Short mmCIF file of C-alpha atoms in Angstrom, two decimals:
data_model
loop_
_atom_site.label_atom_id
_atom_site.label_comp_id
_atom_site.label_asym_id
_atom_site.label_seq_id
_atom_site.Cartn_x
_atom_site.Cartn_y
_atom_site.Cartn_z
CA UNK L 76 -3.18 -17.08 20.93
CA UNK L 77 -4.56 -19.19 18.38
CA UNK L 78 -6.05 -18.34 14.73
CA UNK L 79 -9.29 -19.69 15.56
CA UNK L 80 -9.36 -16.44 17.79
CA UNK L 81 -7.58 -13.92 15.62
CA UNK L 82 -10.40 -14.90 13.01
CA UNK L 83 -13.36 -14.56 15.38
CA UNK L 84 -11.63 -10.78 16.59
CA UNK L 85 -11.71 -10.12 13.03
CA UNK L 86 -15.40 -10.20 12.94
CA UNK L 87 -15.43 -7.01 15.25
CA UNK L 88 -14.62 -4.97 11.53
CA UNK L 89 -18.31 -5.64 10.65
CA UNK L 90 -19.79 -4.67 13.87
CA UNK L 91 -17.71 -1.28 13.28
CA UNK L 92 -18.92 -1.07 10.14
CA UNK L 93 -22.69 -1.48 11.19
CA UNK L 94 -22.29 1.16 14.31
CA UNK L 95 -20.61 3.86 11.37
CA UNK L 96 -23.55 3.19 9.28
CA UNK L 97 -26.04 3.74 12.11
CA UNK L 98 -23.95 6.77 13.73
CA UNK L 99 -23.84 4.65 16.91
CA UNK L 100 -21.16 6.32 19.07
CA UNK L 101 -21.50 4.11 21.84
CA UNK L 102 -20.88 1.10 20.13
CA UNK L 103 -17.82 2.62 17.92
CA UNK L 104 -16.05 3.66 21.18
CA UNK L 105 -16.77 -0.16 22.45
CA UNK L 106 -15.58 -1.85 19.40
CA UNK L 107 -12.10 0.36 19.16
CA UNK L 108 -9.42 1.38 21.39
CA UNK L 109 -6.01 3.35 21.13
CA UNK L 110 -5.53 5.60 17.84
CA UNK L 111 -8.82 3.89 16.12
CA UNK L 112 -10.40 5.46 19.45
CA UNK L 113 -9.45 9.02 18.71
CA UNK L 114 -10.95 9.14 15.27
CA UNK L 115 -14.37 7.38 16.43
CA UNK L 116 -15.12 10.03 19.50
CA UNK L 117 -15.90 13.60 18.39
CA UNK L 118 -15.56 12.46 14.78
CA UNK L 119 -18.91 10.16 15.37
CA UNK L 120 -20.71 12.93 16.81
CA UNK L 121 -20.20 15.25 13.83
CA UNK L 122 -21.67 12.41 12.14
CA UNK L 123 -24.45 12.93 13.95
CA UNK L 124 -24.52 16.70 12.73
CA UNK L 125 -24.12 16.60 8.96
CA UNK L 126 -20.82 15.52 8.43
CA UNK L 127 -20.86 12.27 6.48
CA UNK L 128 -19.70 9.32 8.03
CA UNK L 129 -16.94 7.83 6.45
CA UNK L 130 -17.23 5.06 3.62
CA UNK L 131 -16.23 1.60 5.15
CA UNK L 132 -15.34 -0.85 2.49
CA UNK L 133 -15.62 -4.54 4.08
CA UNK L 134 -12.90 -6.02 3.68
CA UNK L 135 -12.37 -9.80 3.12
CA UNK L 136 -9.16 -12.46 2.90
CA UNK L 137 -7.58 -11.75 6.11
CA UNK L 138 -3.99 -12.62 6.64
CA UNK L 139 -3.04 -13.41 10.29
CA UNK L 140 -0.03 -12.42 12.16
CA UNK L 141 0.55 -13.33 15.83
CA UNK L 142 2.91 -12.06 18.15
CA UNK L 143 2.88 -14.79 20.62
CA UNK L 144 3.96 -12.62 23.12
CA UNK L 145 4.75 -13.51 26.69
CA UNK L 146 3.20 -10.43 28.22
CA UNK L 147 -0.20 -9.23 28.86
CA UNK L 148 -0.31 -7.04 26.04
CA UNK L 149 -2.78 -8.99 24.00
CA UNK L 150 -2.68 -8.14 19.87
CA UNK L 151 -2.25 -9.28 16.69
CA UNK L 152 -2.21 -7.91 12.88
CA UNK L 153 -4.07 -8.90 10.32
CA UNK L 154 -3.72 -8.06 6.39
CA UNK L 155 -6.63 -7.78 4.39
CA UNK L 156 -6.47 -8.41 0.78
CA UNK L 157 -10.23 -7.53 -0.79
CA UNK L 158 -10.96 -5.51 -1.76
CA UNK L 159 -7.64 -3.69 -1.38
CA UNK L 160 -4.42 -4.51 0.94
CA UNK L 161 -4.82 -3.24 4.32
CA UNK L 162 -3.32 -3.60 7.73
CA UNK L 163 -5.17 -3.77 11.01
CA UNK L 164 -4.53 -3.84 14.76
CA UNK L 165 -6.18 -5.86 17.08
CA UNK L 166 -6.15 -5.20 20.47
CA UNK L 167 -7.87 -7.20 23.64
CA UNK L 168 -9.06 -5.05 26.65
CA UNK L 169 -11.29 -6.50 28.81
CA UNK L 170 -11.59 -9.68 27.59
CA UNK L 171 -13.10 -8.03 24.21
CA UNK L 172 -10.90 -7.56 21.28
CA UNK L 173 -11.28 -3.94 19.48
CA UNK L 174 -9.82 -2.41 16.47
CA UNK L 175 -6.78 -0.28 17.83
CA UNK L 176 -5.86 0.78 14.27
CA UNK L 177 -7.38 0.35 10.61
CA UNK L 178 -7.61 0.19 8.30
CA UNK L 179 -4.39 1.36 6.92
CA UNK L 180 -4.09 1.16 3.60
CA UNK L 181 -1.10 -0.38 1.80
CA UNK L 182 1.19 1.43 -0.68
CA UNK L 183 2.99 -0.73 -3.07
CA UNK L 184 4.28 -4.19 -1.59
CA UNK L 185 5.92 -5.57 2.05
CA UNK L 186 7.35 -8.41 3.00
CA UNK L 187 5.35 -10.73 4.89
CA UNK L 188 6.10 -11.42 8.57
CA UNK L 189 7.35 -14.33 10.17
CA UNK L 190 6.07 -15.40 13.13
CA UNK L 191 6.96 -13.46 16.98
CA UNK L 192 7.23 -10.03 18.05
CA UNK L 193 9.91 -8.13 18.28
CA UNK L 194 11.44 -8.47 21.59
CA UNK L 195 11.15 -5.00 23.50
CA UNK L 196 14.58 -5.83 24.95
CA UNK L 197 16.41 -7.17 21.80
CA UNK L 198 19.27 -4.65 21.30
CA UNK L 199 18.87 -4.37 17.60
CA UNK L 200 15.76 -4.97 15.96
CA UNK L 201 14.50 -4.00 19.31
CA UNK L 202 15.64 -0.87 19.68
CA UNK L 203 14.95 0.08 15.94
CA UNK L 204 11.56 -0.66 16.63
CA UNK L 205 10.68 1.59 19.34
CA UNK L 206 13.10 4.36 17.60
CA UNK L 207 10.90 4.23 14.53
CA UNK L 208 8.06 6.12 15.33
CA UNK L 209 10.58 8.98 17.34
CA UNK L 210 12.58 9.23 13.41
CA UNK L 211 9.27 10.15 11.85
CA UNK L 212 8.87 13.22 14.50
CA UNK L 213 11.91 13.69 13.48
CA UNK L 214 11.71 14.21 10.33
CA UNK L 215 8.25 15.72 10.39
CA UNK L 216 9.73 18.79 12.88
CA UNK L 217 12.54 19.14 10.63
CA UNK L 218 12.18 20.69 7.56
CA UNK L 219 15.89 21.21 7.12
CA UNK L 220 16.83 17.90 7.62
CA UNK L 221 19.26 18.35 10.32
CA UNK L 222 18.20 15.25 12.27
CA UNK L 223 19.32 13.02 9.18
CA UNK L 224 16.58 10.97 8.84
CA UNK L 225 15.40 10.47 5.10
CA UNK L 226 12.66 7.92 3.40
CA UNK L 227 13.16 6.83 -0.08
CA UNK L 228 11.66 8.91 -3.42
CA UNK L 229 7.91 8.32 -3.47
CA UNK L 230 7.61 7.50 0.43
CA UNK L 231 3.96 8.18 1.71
CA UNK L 232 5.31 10.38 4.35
CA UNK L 233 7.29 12.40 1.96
CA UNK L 234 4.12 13.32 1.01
CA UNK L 235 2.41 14.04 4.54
CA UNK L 236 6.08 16.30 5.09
CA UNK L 237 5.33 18.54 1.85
CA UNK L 238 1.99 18.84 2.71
CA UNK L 239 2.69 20.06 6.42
CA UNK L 240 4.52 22.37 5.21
CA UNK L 241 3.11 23.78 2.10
CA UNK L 242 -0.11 23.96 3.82
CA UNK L 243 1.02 27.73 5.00
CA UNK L 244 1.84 28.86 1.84
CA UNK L 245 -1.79 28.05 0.12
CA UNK L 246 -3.92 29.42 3.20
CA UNK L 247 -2.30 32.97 2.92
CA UNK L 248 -3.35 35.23 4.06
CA UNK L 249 -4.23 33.31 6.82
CA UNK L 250 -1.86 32.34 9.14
CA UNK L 251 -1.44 28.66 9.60
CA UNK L 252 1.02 26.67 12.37
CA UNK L 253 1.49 22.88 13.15
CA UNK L 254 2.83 20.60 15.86
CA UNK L 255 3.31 16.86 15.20
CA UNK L 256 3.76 14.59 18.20
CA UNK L 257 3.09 10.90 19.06
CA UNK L 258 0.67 8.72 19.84
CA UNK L 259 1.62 7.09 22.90
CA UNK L 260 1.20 3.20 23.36
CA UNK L 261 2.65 -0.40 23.81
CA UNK L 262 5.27 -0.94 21.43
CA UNK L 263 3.46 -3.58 18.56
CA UNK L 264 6.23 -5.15 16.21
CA UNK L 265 6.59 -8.42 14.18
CA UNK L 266 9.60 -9.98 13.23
CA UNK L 267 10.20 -9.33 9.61
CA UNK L 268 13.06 -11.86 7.35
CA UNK L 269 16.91 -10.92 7.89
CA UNK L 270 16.58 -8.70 11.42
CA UNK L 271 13.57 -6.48 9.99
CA UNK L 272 10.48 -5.28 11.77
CA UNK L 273 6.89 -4.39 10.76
CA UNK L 274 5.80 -1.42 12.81
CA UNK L 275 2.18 -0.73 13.73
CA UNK L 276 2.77 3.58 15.36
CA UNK L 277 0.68 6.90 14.91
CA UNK L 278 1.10 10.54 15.39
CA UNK L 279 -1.02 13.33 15.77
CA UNK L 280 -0.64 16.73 13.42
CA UNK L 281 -2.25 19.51 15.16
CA UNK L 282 -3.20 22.71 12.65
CA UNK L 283 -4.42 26.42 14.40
CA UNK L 284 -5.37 28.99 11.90
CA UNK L 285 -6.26 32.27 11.99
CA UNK L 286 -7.16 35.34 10.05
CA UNK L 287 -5.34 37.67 9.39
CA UNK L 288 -6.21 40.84 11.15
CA UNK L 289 -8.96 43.25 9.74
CA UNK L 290 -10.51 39.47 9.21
CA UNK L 291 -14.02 38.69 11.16
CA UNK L 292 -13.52 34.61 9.29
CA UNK L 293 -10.80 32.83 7.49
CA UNK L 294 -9.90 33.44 4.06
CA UNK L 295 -8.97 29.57 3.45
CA UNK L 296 -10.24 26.92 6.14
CA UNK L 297 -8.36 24.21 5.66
CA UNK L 298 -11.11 22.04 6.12
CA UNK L 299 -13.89 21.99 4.08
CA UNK L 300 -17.48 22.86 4.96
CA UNK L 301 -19.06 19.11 5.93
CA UNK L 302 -16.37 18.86 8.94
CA UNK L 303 -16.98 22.69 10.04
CA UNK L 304 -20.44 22.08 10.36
CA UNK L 305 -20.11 18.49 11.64
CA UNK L 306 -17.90 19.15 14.33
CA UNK L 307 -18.26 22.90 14.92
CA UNK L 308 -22.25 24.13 13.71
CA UNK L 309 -20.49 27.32 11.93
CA UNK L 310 -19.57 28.10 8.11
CA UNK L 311 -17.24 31.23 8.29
CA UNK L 312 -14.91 30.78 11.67
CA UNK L 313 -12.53 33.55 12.67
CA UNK L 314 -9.99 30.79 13.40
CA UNK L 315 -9.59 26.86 14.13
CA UNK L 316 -7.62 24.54 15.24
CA UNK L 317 -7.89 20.61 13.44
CA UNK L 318 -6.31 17.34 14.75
CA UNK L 319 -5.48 14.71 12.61
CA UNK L 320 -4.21 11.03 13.22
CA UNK L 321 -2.08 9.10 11.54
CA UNK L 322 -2.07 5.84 11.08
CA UNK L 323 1.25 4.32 9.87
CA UNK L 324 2.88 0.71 9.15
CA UNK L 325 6.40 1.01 8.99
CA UNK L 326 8.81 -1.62 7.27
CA UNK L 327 12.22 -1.81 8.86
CA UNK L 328 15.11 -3.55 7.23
CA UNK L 329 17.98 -5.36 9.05
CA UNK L 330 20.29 -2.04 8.52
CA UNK L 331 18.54 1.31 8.95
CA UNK L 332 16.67 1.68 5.94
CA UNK L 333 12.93 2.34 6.76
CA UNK L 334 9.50 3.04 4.67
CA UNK L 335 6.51 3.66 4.94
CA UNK L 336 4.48 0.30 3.83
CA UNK L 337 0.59 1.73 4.86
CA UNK L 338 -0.59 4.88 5.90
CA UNK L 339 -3.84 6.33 6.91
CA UNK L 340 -4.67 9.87 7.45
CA UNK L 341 -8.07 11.27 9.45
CA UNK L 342 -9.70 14.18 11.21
CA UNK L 343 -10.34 13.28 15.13
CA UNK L 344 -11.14 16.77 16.15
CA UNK L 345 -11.92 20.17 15.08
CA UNK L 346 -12.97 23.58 17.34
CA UNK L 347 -13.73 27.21 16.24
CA UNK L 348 -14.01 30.20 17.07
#
């Protein structure tokens, strides 16, 4: 593809923007696809019932990477540096090019990508590529750390881990459980320097809690009363269950070192009882 049409699909950001503003569903599920998708559905609506929509920045001084790749999987990335670093997926479906994920915002620095995709067949940077977003179930299921996978000191997904599972501890005494599982999709990877990759991926974190029992409404919703409302029209539920997306950019070095370069957290869905 060529950058003339990279910059024209990055245009789509301020129709998304507009349709947020206005609480136009219809038009956010048209202008987004994939993960971005799943947090413009239900979350929209609740919009629509008191939850406020969230706070768009525009963002400015795009930086374009294409994959040039040979398949019919049309995307590209683009890196947006005002007013603050942040990556983006573009997607084309049906001859329309949609926001499949962003933004995600960037935490500390990355190394730019060269041009090209990552092979899907290359038996190295390949293979690391589609094994990154499996690592981070990994280590998200595995509190222990019996898999082996780690992230440096500071990682942004350090973070998410503690949170999953402290969250239990600070609902008490209701009870609070969590599965984490992926967000299925085309694998989207650039080239990086020296054998690395830039990772576009996203799982889901699913949260059910309950009162305890004697309890006619939770103790500690985890989720605050603007998204009960929004999404469910009640203030004290006996018990919910919450699912989150997130958005991740992952950098992968020409070893087996990986962190986590952007990240993006958001509520997609939320029922109670």
């Amino acid at each position: 593809m060529e950058l003339a049409e990279a910059m024209d699909a990055f245009a789509v950001l301020k129709q998304l923007d507009d349709a947020w503003q206005k609480r136009d569903c219809a038009a956010v599920e048209r202008l987004t696809t994939w993960a971005e998708s799943t947090l413009g559905g239900r979350a929209c609506k609740a919009t629509r019932n008191g939850r406020p929509a969230p706070a768009r920045k525009r963002y400015t001084k795009p930086e374009f990477f294409l994959p040039d790749a040979a398949d019919q999987d049309r995307w590209f990335v683009a890196l947006a540096r005002k007013p603050d670093p942040a990556y983006f997926l573009f997607v084309n479906e049906g001859d329309n090019w949609r926001v499949g994920a962003g933004p995600i915002p960037v935490r500390g620095e990355s190394r730019e990508p060269i041009e090209g995709a990552v092979p899907t067949d290359d038996p190295s940077t390949g293979v690391k590529a589609r094994l990154a977003p499996q690592r981070y179930l990994a280590y998200l299921t595995d509190p222990a750390g019996v898999s082996g996978v780690s992230f440096p000191k500071g990682d942004a997904v350090r973070e998410l881990s503690d949170d999953l599972f402290r969250r239990p501890e600070k609902v008490r005494p209701d009870r609070l459980t969590a599965d984490v599982r992926l967000v299925v999709g085309p694998q989207r990877a650039l080239l990086l320097p020296d054998g690395g990759a830039l990772v576009i991926h996203a799982l889901e974190i699913e949260y059910r809690q309950k009162a305890r029992p004697g309890r006619s409404s939770l103790s500690h919703p985890i989720y605050g009363r603007g998204d009960l409302r929004g999404f469910t029209g009640k203030a004290k539920p006996a018990a919910l269950t919450g699912t989150e997306v997130v958005l991740v950019a992952t950098e992968i070095t020409g070893g087996t070192k990986m962190s986590t370069i952007a990240l993006r957290r958001g509520l997609a869905a939320l029922t109670a009882d």
